[in-house]
CSV table of N, CA and C in Angstrom, one decimal:
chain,number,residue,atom,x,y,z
A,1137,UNK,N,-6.4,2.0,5.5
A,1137,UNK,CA,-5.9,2.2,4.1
A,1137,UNK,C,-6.0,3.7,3.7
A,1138,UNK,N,-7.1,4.7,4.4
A,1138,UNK,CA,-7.0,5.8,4.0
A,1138,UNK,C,-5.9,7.0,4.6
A,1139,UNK,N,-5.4,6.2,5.4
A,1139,UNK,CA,-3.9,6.8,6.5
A,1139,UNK,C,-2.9,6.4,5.3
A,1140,UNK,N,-3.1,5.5,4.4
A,1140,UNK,CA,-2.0,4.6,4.2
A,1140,UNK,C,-1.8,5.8,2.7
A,1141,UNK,N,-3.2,5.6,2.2
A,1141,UNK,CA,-3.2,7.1,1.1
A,1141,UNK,C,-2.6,8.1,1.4
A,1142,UNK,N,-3.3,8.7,2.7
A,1142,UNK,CA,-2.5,10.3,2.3
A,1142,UNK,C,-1.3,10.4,2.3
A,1143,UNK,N,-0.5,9.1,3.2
A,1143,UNK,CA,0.8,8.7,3.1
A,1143,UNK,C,1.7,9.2,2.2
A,1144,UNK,N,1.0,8.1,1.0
A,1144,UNK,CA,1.4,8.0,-0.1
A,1144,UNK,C,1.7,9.6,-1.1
A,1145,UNK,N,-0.1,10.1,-1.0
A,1145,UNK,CA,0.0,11.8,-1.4
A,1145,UNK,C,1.5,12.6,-0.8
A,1146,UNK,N,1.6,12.6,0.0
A,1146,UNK,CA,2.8,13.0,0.9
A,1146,UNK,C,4.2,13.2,0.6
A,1147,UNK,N,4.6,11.6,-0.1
A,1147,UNK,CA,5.8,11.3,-0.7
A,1147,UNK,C,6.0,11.8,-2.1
A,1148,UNK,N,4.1,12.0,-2.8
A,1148,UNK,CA,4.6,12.2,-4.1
A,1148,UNK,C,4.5,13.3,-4.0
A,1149,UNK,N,3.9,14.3,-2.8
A,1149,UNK,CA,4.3,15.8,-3.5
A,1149,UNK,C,5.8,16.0,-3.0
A,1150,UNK,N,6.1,15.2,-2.2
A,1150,UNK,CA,7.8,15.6,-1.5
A,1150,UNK,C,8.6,15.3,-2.7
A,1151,UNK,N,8.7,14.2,-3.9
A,1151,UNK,CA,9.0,13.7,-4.7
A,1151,UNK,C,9.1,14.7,-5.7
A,1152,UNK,N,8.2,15.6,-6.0
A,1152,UNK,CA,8.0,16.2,-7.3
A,1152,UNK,C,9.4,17.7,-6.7
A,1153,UNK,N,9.0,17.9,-5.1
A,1153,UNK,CA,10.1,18.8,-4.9
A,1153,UNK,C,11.6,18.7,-4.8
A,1154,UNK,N,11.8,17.8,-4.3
A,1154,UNK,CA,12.9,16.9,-4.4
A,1154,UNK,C,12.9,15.7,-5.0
A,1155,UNK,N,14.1,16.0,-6.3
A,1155,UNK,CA,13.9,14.9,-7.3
A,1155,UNK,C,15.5,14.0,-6.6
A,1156,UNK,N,16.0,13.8,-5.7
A,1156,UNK,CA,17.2,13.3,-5.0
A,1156,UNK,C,16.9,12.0,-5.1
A,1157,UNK,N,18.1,11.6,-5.8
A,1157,UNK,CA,17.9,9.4,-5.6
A,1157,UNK,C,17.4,9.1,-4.3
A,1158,UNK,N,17.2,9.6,-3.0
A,1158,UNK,CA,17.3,9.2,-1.7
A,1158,UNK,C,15.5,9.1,-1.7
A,1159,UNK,N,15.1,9.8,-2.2
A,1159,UNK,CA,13.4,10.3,-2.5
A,1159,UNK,C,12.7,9.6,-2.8
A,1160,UNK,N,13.7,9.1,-4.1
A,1160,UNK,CA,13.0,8.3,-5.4
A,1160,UNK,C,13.1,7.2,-4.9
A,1161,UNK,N,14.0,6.8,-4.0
A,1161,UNK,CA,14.0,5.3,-3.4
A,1161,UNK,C,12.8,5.0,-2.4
A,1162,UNK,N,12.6,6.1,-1.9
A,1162,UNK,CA,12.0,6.4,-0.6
A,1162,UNK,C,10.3,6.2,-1.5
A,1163,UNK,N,9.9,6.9,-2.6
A,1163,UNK,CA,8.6,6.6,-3.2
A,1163,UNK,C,8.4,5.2,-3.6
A,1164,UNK,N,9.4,5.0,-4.6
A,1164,UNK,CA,9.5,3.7,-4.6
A,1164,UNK,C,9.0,2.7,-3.9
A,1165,UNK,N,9.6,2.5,-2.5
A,1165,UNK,CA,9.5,1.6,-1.9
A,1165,UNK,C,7.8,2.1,-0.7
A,1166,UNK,N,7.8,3.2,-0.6
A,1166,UNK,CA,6.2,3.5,-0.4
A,1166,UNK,C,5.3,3.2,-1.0
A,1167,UNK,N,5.2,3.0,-2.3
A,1167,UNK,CA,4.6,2.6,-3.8
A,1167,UNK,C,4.5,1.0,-3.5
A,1168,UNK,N,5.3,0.2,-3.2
A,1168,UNK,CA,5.7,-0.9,-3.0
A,1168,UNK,C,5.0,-1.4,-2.0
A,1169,UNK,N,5.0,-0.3,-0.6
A,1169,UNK,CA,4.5,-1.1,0.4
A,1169,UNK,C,3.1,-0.8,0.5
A,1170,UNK,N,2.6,-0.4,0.0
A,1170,UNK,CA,1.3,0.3,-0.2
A,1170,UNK,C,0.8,-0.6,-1.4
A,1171,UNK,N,1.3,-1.4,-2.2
A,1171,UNK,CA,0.5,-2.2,-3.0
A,1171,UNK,C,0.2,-3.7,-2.4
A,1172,UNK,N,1.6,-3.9,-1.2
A,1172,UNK,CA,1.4,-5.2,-0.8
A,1172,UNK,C,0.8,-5.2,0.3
A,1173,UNK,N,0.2,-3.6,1.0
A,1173,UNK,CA,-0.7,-4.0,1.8
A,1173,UNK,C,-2.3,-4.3,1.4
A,1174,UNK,N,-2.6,-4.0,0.4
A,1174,UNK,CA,-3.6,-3.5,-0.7
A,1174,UNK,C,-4.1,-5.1,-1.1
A,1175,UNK,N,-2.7,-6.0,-1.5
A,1175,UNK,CA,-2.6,-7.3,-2.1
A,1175,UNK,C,-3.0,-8.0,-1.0
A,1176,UNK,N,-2.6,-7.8,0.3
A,1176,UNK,CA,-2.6,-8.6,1.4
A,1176,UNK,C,-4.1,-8.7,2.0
A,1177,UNK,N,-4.9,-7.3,2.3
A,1177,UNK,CA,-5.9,-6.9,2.4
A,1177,UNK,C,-6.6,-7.8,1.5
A,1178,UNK,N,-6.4,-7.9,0.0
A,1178,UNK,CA,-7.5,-8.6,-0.6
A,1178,UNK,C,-7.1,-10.2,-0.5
A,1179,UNK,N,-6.1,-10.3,-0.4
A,1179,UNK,CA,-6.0,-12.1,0.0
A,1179,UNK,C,-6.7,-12.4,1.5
A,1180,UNK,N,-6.9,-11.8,2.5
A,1180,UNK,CA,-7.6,-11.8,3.6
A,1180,UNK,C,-8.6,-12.4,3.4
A,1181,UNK,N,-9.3,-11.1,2.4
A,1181,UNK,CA,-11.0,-11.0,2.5
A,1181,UNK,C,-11.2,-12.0,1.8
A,1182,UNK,N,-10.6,-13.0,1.2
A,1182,UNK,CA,-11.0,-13.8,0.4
A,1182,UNK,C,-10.8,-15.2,0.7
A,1183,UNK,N,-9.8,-15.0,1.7
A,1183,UNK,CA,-9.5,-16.3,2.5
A,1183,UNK,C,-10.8,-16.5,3.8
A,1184,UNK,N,-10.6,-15.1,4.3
A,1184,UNK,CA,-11.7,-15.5,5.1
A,1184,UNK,C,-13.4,-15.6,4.8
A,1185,UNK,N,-13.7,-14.8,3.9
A,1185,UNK,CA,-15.0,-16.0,3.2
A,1185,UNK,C,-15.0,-17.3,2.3
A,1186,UNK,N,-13.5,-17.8,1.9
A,1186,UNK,CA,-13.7,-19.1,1.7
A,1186,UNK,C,-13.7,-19.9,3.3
A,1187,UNK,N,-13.4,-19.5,4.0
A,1187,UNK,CA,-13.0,-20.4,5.5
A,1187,UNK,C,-14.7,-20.0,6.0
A,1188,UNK,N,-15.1,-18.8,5.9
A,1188,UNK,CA,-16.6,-19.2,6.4
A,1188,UNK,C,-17.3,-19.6,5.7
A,1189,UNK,N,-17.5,-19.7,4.6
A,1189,UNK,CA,-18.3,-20.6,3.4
A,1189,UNK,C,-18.5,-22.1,3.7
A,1190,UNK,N,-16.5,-22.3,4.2
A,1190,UNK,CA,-17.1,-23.6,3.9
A,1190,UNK,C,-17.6,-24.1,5.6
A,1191,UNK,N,-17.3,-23.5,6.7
A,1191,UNK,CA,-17.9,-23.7,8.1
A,1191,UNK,C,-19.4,-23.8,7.8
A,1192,UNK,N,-19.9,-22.8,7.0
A,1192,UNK,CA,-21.2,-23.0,7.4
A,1192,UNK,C,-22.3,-23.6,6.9
């Protein structure tokens, strides 16, 4: 996740230089995939201590 940040850093300073629809689409959808890995990561951790919870 901390690869996935500076990523993110990356796009928004490229963004602030280049204000191009092509950019904006491009943050956007970095914005996007960086919250559903975030989302995903926490559905994980939570599946997998309900699945060892109830194992043990």
């Amino acid at each position: 996740m901390v690869f996935m940040h500076s990523i993110f850093i990356l796009f928004r300073s490229l963004t602030g230089v280049l204000s191009q629809p092509f950019c904006r689409l491009l943050y956007v959808s970095c914005n996007l995939l960086s919250s559903v890995a975030s989302l995903t990561e926490v559905t994980l951790t939570v599946f997998s201590k309900i699945v060892c919870s109830r194992e043990s």
